[in-house]
């Protein structure tokens, strides 16, 4: 009797289903709560009408002005070109049109980040990349347009690096879960997480939503 690839897949599927049936009720409940949420698709995030004109929206005067105010508010050190936040406004007044045209034509190239090491509480150091002030402006302008789109795809249980959310909010949700009868809270820190992100997969996921090819990664 010849065993086909289809038969092997069915066997693995049945085997996995059998393994799932062995999970106790408590473990199953815990697994459901802690399952990694998938990025979901919505009518808004998957229509070309919503994402075809992203580049124009990114480069609007209002969006760039808002990005500049945020960069100035955040302060921070300068990048490899040495330009500081306080020196940025005169540069923008003189080079704004050329900068926008370079972005629109696809000729703009971000500068390398300046690498620094900052101390951690445990005595070790954490590597930090500091983009130039110009690159920070463009990144902020892009973030302001993309954030409302991708916010609709994130899980309600996600609290990290999201507007209006914080570690305090995550703690409050944990307290609510305990009140609802859950028994465990797991605190994990993935070492060197951002250094190990699969960028190819990440770009692919972003491209599934960003329909404007000029703004795609």
PDB file of C-alpha atoms in Angstrom:
ATOM      1  CA  UNK A   1       0.000   0.000   0.000  1.00  0.00           C
ATOM      2  CA  UNK A   2       1.465   3.367  -1.055  1.00  0.00           C
ATOM      3  CA  UNK A   3       1.336   6.191   1.483  1.00  0.00           C
ATOM      4  CA  UNK A   4       0.865   9.567  -0.194  1.00  0.00           C
ATOM      5  CA  UNK A   5       1.814  13.024   1.080  1.00  0.00           C
ATOM      6  CA  UNK A   6      -1.888  13.675   1.596  1.00  0.00           C
ATOM      7  CA  UNK A   7      -2.126  10.646   3.877  1.00  0.00           C
ATOM      8  CA  UNK A   8       0.843  11.896   5.910  1.00  0.00           C
ATOM      9  CA  UNK A   9      -0.759  15.305   6.368  1.00  0.00           C
ATOM     10  CA  UNK A  10      -4.049  13.737   7.479  1.00  0.00           C
ATOM     11  CA  UNK A  11      -2.160  11.502   9.930  1.00  0.00           C
ATOM     12  CA  UNK A  12      -0.323  14.468  11.445  1.00  0.00           C
ATOM     13  CA  UNK A  13      -3.600  16.362  11.711  1.00  0.00           C
ATOM     14  CA  UNK A  14      -5.323  13.484  13.502  1.00  0.00           C
ATOM     15  CA  UNK A  15      -2.292  13.068  15.752  1.00  0.00           C
ATOM     16  CA  UNK A  16      -2.375  16.747  16.681  1.00  0.00           C
ATOM     17  CA  UNK A  17      -6.093  16.567  17.371  1.00  0.00           C
ATOM     18  CA  UNK A  18      -5.456  13.589  19.619  1.00  0.00           C
ATOM     19  CA  UNK A  19      -2.808  15.528  21.522  1.00  0.00           C
ATOM     20  CA  UNK A  20      -5.201  18.409  22.037  1.00  0.00           C
ATOM     21  CA  UNK A  21      -7.783  16.105  23.555  1.00  0.00           C
ATOM     22  CA  UNK A  22      -5.259  15.128  26.240  1.00  0.00           C
ATOM     23  CA  UNK A  23      -4.997  18.682  27.530  1.00  0.00           C
ATOM     24  CA  UNK A  24      -6.766  19.092  30.844  1.00  0.00           C
ATOM     25  CA  UNK A  25      -9.620  21.568  31.226  1.00  0.00           C
ATOM     26  CA  UNK A  26      -7.460  23.961  33.263  1.00  0.00           C
ATOM     27  CA  UNK A  27      -4.599  23.839  30.760  1.00  0.00           C
ATOM     28  CA  UNK A  28      -7.028  24.364  27.896  1.00  0.00           C
ATOM     29  CA  UNK A  29      -8.476  27.433  29.600  1.00  0.00           C
ATOM     30  CA  UNK A  30      -4.989  28.811  30.198  1.00  0.00           C
ATOM     31  CA  UNK A  31      -3.960  28.118  26.603  1.00  0.00           C
ATOM     32  CA  UNK A  32      -6.999  29.965  25.269  1.00  0.00           C
ATOM     33  CA  UNK A  33      -6.209  33.058  27.329  1.00  0.00           C
ATOM     34  CA  UNK A  34      -2.499  33.165  26.492  1.00  0.00           C
ATOM     35  CA  UNK A  35      -2.694  32.144  22.832  1.00  0.00           C
ATOM     36  CA  UNK A  36      -0.732  34.522  20.626  1.00  0.00           C
ATOM     37  CA  UNK A  37      -3.311  36.714  18.861  1.00  0.00           C
ATOM     38  CA  UNK A  38      -3.166  36.784  15.091  1.00  0.00           C
ATOM     39  CA  UNK A  39      -3.302  40.024  13.150  1.00  0.00           C
ATOM     40  CA  UNK A  40      -6.830  40.096  11.832  1.00  0.00           C
ATOM     41  CA  UNK A  41      -8.111  41.653   8.642  1.00  0.00           C
ATOM     42  CA  UNK A  42     -10.890  44.206   8.605  1.00  0.00           C
ATOM     43  CA  UNK A  43     -12.918  45.826   5.874  1.00  0.00           C
ATOM     44  CA  UNK A  44     -11.163  49.125   6.542  1.00  0.00           C
ATOM     45  CA  UNK A  45      -7.597  47.849   6.457  1.00  0.00           C
ATOM     46  CA  UNK A  46      -8.044  45.749   3.317  1.00  0.00           C
ATOM     47  CA  UNK A  47      -9.623  48.220   0.921  1.00  0.00           C
ATOM     48  CA  UNK A  48      -7.478  49.928  -1.669  1.00  0.00           C
ATOM     49  CA  UNK A  49      -9.444  53.138  -1.161  1.00  0.00           C
ATOM     50  CA  UNK A  50      -8.068  53.385   2.362  1.00  0.00           C
ATOM     51  CA  UNK A  51      -4.411  52.776   1.520  1.00  0.00           C
ATOM     52  CA  UNK A  52      -3.829  53.909  -2.081  1.00  0.00           C
ATOM     53  CA  UNK A  53      -2.974  57.501  -1.169  1.00  0.00           C
ATOM     54  CA  UNK A  54      -0.795  56.860   1.863  1.00  0.00           C
ATOM     55  CA  UNK A  55       2.251  58.674   0.546  1.00  0.00           C
ATOM     56  CA  UNK A  56       0.272  61.846  -0.120  1.00  0.00           C
ATOM     57  CA  UNK A  57      -1.210  61.643   3.364  1.00  0.00           C
ATOM     58  CA  UNK A  58       2.235  61.158   4.898  1.00  0.00           C
ATOM     59  CA  UNK A  59       3.604  64.205   3.088  1.00  0.00           C
ATOM     60  CA  UNK A  60       0.788  66.627   3.874  1.00  0.00           C
ATOM     61  CA  UNK A  61       1.830  69.862   5.556  1.00  0.00           C
ATOM     62  CA  UNK A  62      -0.329  69.160   8.616  1.00  0.00           C
ATOM     63  CA  UNK A  63       1.110  65.669   9.113  1.00  0.00           C
ATOM     64  CA  UNK A  64       4.711  66.841   8.710  1.00  0.00           C
ATOM     65  CA  UNK A  65       4.149  69.771  11.073  1.00  0.00           C
ATOM     66  CA  UNK A  66       2.690  67.412  13.671  1.00  0.00           C
ATOM     67  CA  UNK A  67       5.663  65.072  13.201  1.00  0.00           C
ATOM     68  CA  UNK A  68       8.088  67.950  13.698  1.00  0.00           C
ATOM     69  CA  UNK A  69       6.373  68.992  16.936  1.00  0.00           C
ATOM     70  CA  UNK A  70       6.596  65.414  18.243  1.00  0.00           C
ATOM     71  CA  UNK A  71      10.284  65.087  17.343  1.00  0.00           C
ATOM     72  CA  UNK A  72      11.001  68.406  19.040  1.00  0.00           C
ATOM     73  CA  UNK A  73       9.033  67.312  22.107  1.00  0.00           C
ATOM     74  CA  UNK A  74      10.925  64.012  22.325  1.00  0.00           C
ATOM     75  CA  UNK A  75      14.272  65.799  22.138  1.00  0.00           C
ATOM     76  CA  UNK A  76      17.066  63.221  22.175  1.00  0.00           C
ATOM     77  CA  UNK A  77      20.628  63.241  20.870  1.00  0.00           C
ATOM     78  CA  UNK A  78      21.622  63.821  17.279  1.00  0.00           C
ATOM     79  CA  UNK A  79      22.464  61.112  14.780  1.00  0.00           C
ATOM     80  CA  UNK A  80      25.632  60.455  12.779  1.00  0.00           C
ATOM     81  CA  UNK A  81      25.346  63.806  10.970  1.00  0.00           C
ATOM     82  CA  UNK A  82      25.589  65.671  14.282  1.00  0.00           C
ATOM     83  CA  UNK A  83      22.438  67.718  13.724  1.00  0.00           C
ATOM     84  CA  UNK A  84      20.595  68.451  16.974  1.00  0.00           C
ATOM     85  CA  UNK A  85      16.856  68.962  17.407  1.00  0.00           C
ATOM     86  CA  UNK A  86      17.342  72.685  18.043  1.00  0.00           C
ATOM     87  CA  UNK A  87      19.099  73.000  14.675  1.00  0.00           C
ATOM     88  CA  UNK A  88      16.372  71.200  12.769  1.00  0.00           C
ATOM     89  CA  UNK A  89      13.895  74.001  12.040  1.00  0.00           C
ATOM     90  CA  UNK A  90      16.314  76.174  10.007  1.00  0.00           C
ATOM     91  CA  UNK A  91      17.295  73.077   8.021  1.00  0.00           C
ATOM     92  CA  UNK A  92      13.652  72.278   7.267  1.00  0.00           C
ATOM     93  CA  UNK A  93      12.878  75.817   6.125  1.00  0.00           C
ATOM     94  CA  UNK A  94      15.732  75.658   3.643  1.00  0.00           C
ATOM     95  CA  UNK A  95      15.415  72.043   2.468  1.00  0.00           C
ATOM     96  CA  UNK A  96      11.739  71.133   2.951  1.00  0.00           C
ATOM     97  CA  UNK A  97      10.766  71.047  -0.726  1.00  0.00           C
ATOM     98  CA  UNK A  98      13.849  69.062  -1.758  1.00  0.00           C
ATOM     99  CA  UNK A  99      13.250  66.573   1.058  1.00  0.00           C
ATOM    100  CA  UNK A 100       9.616  66.023   0.095  1.00  0.00           C
ATOM    101  CA  UNK A 101      10.489  65.629  -3.570  1.00  0.00           C
ATOM    102  CA  UNK A 102      13.188  63.072  -2.749  1.00  0.00           C
ATOM    103  CA  UNK A 103      10.657  61.035  -0.757  1.00  0.00           C
ATOM    104  CA  UNK A 104       7.980  61.333  -3.441  1.00  0.00           C
ATOM    105  CA  UNK A 105      10.366  60.249  -6.192  1.00  0.00           C
ATOM    106  CA  UNK A 106      11.760  57.333  -4.181  1.00  0.00           C
ATOM    107  CA  UNK A 107      15.276  58.803  -4.086  1.00  0.00           C
ATOM    108  CA  UNK A 108      15.400  59.455  -0.351  1.00  0.00           C
ATOM    109  CA  UNK A 109      17.764  57.154   1.550  1.00  0.00           C
ATOM    110  CA  UNK A 110      17.788  57.021   5.372  1.00  0.00           C
ATOM    111  CA  UNK A 111      21.143  57.556   7.059  1.00  0.00           C
ATOM    112  CA  UNK A 112      22.781  54.824   9.161  1.00  0.00           C
ATOM    113  CA  UNK A 113      21.887  55.007  12.847  1.00  0.00           C
ATOM    114  CA  UNK A 114      24.415  56.046  15.470  1.00  0.00           C
ATOM    115  CA  UNK A 115      25.089  53.181  17.877  1.00  0.00           C
ATOM    116  CA  UNK A 116      25.454  53.882  21.575  1.00  0.00           C
ATOM    117  CA  UNK A 117      25.370  51.680  24.661  1.00  0.00           C
ATOM    118  CA  UNK A 118      23.380  52.666  27.721  1.00  0.00           C
ATOM    119  CA  UNK A 119      23.756  51.014  31.145  1.00  0.00           C
ATOM    120  CA  UNK A 120      21.126  48.626  32.530  1.00  0.00           C
ATOM    121  CA  UNK A 121      20.186  48.019  36.161  1.00  0.00           C
ATOM    122  CA  UNK A 122      21.914  44.622  36.106  1.00  0.00           C
ATOM    123  CA  UNK A 123      25.270  46.143  35.210  1.00  0.00           C
ATOM    124  CA  UNK A 124      25.097  45.189  31.560  1.00  0.00           C
ATOM    125  CA  UNK A 125      24.525  47.570  28.660  1.00  0.00           C
ATOM    126  CA  UNK A 126      21.799  47.897  26.066  1.00  0.00           C
ATOM    127  CA  UNK A 127      22.598  48.918  22.512  1.00  0.00           C
ATOM    128  CA  UNK A 128      20.594  51.836  21.220  1.00  0.00           C
ATOM    129  CA  UNK A 129      20.330  53.096  17.649  1.00  0.00           C
ATOM    130  CA  UNK A 130      19.888  56.852  17.203  1.00  0.00           C
ATOM    131  CA  UNK A 131      18.593  57.936  13.772  1.00  0.00           C
ATOM    132  CA  UNK A 132      19.304  61.393  12.425  1.00  0.00           C
ATOM    133  CA  UNK A 133      16.781  64.087  13.267  1.00  0.00           C
ATOM    134  CA  UNK A 134      15.626  64.156   9.628  1.00  0.00           C
ATOM    135  CA  UNK A 135      15.004  60.408   9.653  1.00  0.00           C
ATOM    136  CA  UNK A 136      13.147  60.713  12.960  1.00  0.00           C
ATOM    137  CA  UNK A 137      10.822  63.278  11.368  1.00  0.00           C
ATOM    138  CA  UNK A 138      10.041  60.980   8.443  1.00  0.00           C
ATOM    139  CA  UNK A 139       9.588  57.943  10.694  1.00  0.00           C
ATOM    140  CA  UNK A 140       7.213  59.913  12.895  1.00  0.00           C
ATOM    141  CA  UNK A 141       5.227  61.156   9.883  1.00  0.00           C
ATOM    142  CA  UNK A 142       4.861  57.580   8.618  1.00  0.00           C
ATOM    143  CA  UNK A 143       3.902  56.290  12.074  1.00  0.00           C
ATOM    144  CA  UNK A 144       1.146  58.891  12.435  1.00  0.00           C
ATOM    145  CA  UNK A 145      -0.524  57.617   9.268  1.00  0.00           C
ATOM    146  CA  UNK A 146       0.031  53.882   9.719  1.00  0.00           C
ATOM    147  CA  UNK A 147      -0.827  53.659  13.426  1.00  0.00           C
ATOM    148  CA  UNK A 148      -4.612  54.220  13.025  1.00  0.00           C
ATOM    149  CA  UNK A 149      -4.670  51.553  10.297  1.00  0.00           C
ATOM    150  CA  UNK A 150      -2.818  48.845  12.204  1.00  0.00           C
ATOM    151  CA  UNK A 151      -4.389  49.691  15.564  1.00  0.00           C
ATOM    152  CA  UNK A 152      -7.591  48.060  14.277  1.00  0.00           C
ATOM    153  CA  UNK A 153      -5.722  44.790  13.743  1.00  0.00           C
ATOM    154  CA  UNK A 154      -4.111  44.401  17.147  1.00  0.00           C
ATOM    155  CA  UNK A 155      -5.455  42.285  19.967  1.00  0.00           C
ATOM    156  CA  UNK A 156      -7.234  43.987  22.860  1.00  0.00           C
ATOM    157  CA  UNK A 157      -4.777  42.136  25.094  1.00  0.00           C
ATOM    158  CA  UNK A 158      -1.780  43.918  23.542  1.00  0.00           C
ATOM    159  CA  UNK A 159      -0.473  46.840  25.602  1.00  0.00           C
ATOM    160  CA  UNK A 160       3.118  47.396  24.503  1.00  0.00           C
ATOM    161  CA  UNK A 161       4.119  50.419  22.418  1.00  0.00           C
ATOM    162  CA  UNK A 162       0.548  51.383  21.576  1.00  0.00           C
ATOM    163  CA  UNK A 163      -1.111  54.819  21.915  1.00  0.00           C
ATOM    164  CA  UNK A 164      -3.147  55.224  25.073  1.00  0.00           C
ATOM    165  CA  UNK A 165      -1.836  51.958  26.527  1.00  0.00           C
ATOM    166  CA  UNK A 166       0.807  51.226  29.134  1.00  0.00           C
ATOM    167  CA  UNK A 167       2.187  48.684  31.585  1.00  0.00           C
ATOM    168  CA  UNK A 168      -0.290  50.037  34.147  1.00  0.00           C
ATOM    169  CA  UNK A 169      -3.139  49.151  31.807  1.00  0.00           C
ATOM    170  CA  UNK A 170      -1.775  45.627  31.437  1.00  0.00           C
ATOM    171  CA  UNK A 171      -1.645  45.266  35.223  1.00  0.00           C
ATOM    172  CA  UNK A 172      -5.256  46.395  35.545  1.00  0.00           C
ATOM    173  CA  UNK A 173      -6.279  43.804  32.964  1.00  0.00           C
ATOM    174  CA  UNK A 174      -4.374  41.134  34.912  1.00  0.00           C
ATOM    175  CA  UNK A 175      -6.256  42.143  38.068  1.00  0.00           C
ATOM    176  CA  UNK A 176      -9.542  41.844  36.188  1.00  0.00           C
ATOM    177  CA  UNK A 177      -8.580  38.407  34.870  1.00  0.00           C
ATOM    178  CA  UNK A 178      -7.794  37.255  38.414  1.00  0.00           C
ATOM    179  CA  UNK A 179     -11.144  38.591  39.610  1.00  0.00           C
ATOM    180  CA  UNK A 180     -12.779  36.635  36.776  1.00  0.00           C
ATOM    181  CA  UNK A 181     -11.222  33.439  38.112  1.00  0.00           C
ATOM    182  CA  UNK A 182      -7.953  33.017  36.264  1.00  0.00           C
ATOM    183  CA  UNK A 183      -5.084  31.791  38.430  1.00  0.00           C
ATOM    184  CA  UNK A 184      -1.857  32.629  36.657  1.00  0.00           C
ATOM    185  CA  UNK A 185      -0.079  35.713  35.324  1.00  0.00           C
ATOM    186  CA  UNK A 186       3.081  35.089  33.293  1.00  0.00           C
ATOM    187  CA  UNK A 187       5.712  37.827  32.951  1.00  0.00           C
ATOM    188  CA  UNK A 188       8.246  37.208  30.189  1.00  0.00           C
ATOM    189  CA  UNK A 189      11.024  39.276  28.642  1.00  0.00           C
ATOM    190  CA  UNK A 190      12.336  38.064  25.292  1.00  0.00           C
ATOM    191  CA  UNK A 191      16.076  38.668  25.211  1.00  0.00           C
ATOM    192  CA  UNK A 192      17.307  40.631  22.184  1.00  0.00           C
ATOM    193  CA  UNK A 193      13.816  40.455  20.679  1.00  0.00           C
ATOM    194  CA  UNK A 194      14.192  43.319  18.207  1.00  0.00           C
ATOM    195  CA  UNK A 195      17.553  41.940  17.089  1.00  0.00           C
ATOM    196  CA  UNK A 196      15.921  38.653  16.097  1.00  0.00           C
ATOM    197  CA  UNK A 197      12.723  39.826  14.380  1.00  0.00           C
ATOM    198  CA  UNK A 198      12.231  38.174  10.998  1.00  0.00           C
ATOM    199  CA  UNK A 199      12.228  41.302   8.853  1.00  0.00           C
ATOM    200  CA  UNK A 200      11.218  39.480   5.672  1.00  0.00           C
ATOM    201  CA  UNK A 201       8.110  38.123   7.372  1.00  0.00           C
ATOM    202  CA  UNK A 202       7.389  41.486   8.981  1.00  0.00           C
ATOM    203  CA  UNK A 203       7.626  43.324   5.648  1.00  0.00           C
ATOM    204  CA  UNK A 204       5.371  40.707   4.053  1.00  0.00           C
ATOM    205  CA  UNK A 205       2.725  41.226   6.754  1.00  0.00           C
ATOM    206  CA  UNK A 206       2.897  45.015   6.372  1.00  0.00           C
ATOM    207  CA  UNK A 207       2.585  44.734   2.595  1.00  0.00           C
ATOM    208  CA  UNK A 208      -0.644  42.749   2.956  1.00  0.00           C
ATOM    209  CA  UNK A 209      -2.270  45.885   4.361  1.00  0.00           C
ATOM    210  CA  UNK A 210      -0.320  48.723   2.724  1.00  0.00           C
ATOM    211  CA  UNK A 211      -1.678  48.888  -0.817  1.00  0.00           C
ATOM    212  CA  UNK A 212       0.204  52.019  -1.869  1.00  0.00           C
ATOM    213  CA  UNK A 213       3.318  50.558  -3.471  1.00  0.00           C
ATOM    214  CA  UNK A 214       5.215  53.821  -3.030  1.00  0.00           C
ATOM    215  CA  UNK A 215       4.802  53.573   0.737  1.00  0.00           C
ATOM    216  CA  UNK A 216       5.389  49.823   1.011  1.00  0.00           C
ATOM    217  CA  UNK A 217       8.539  48.675   2.814  1.00  0.00           C
TER     218      UNK A 217
END
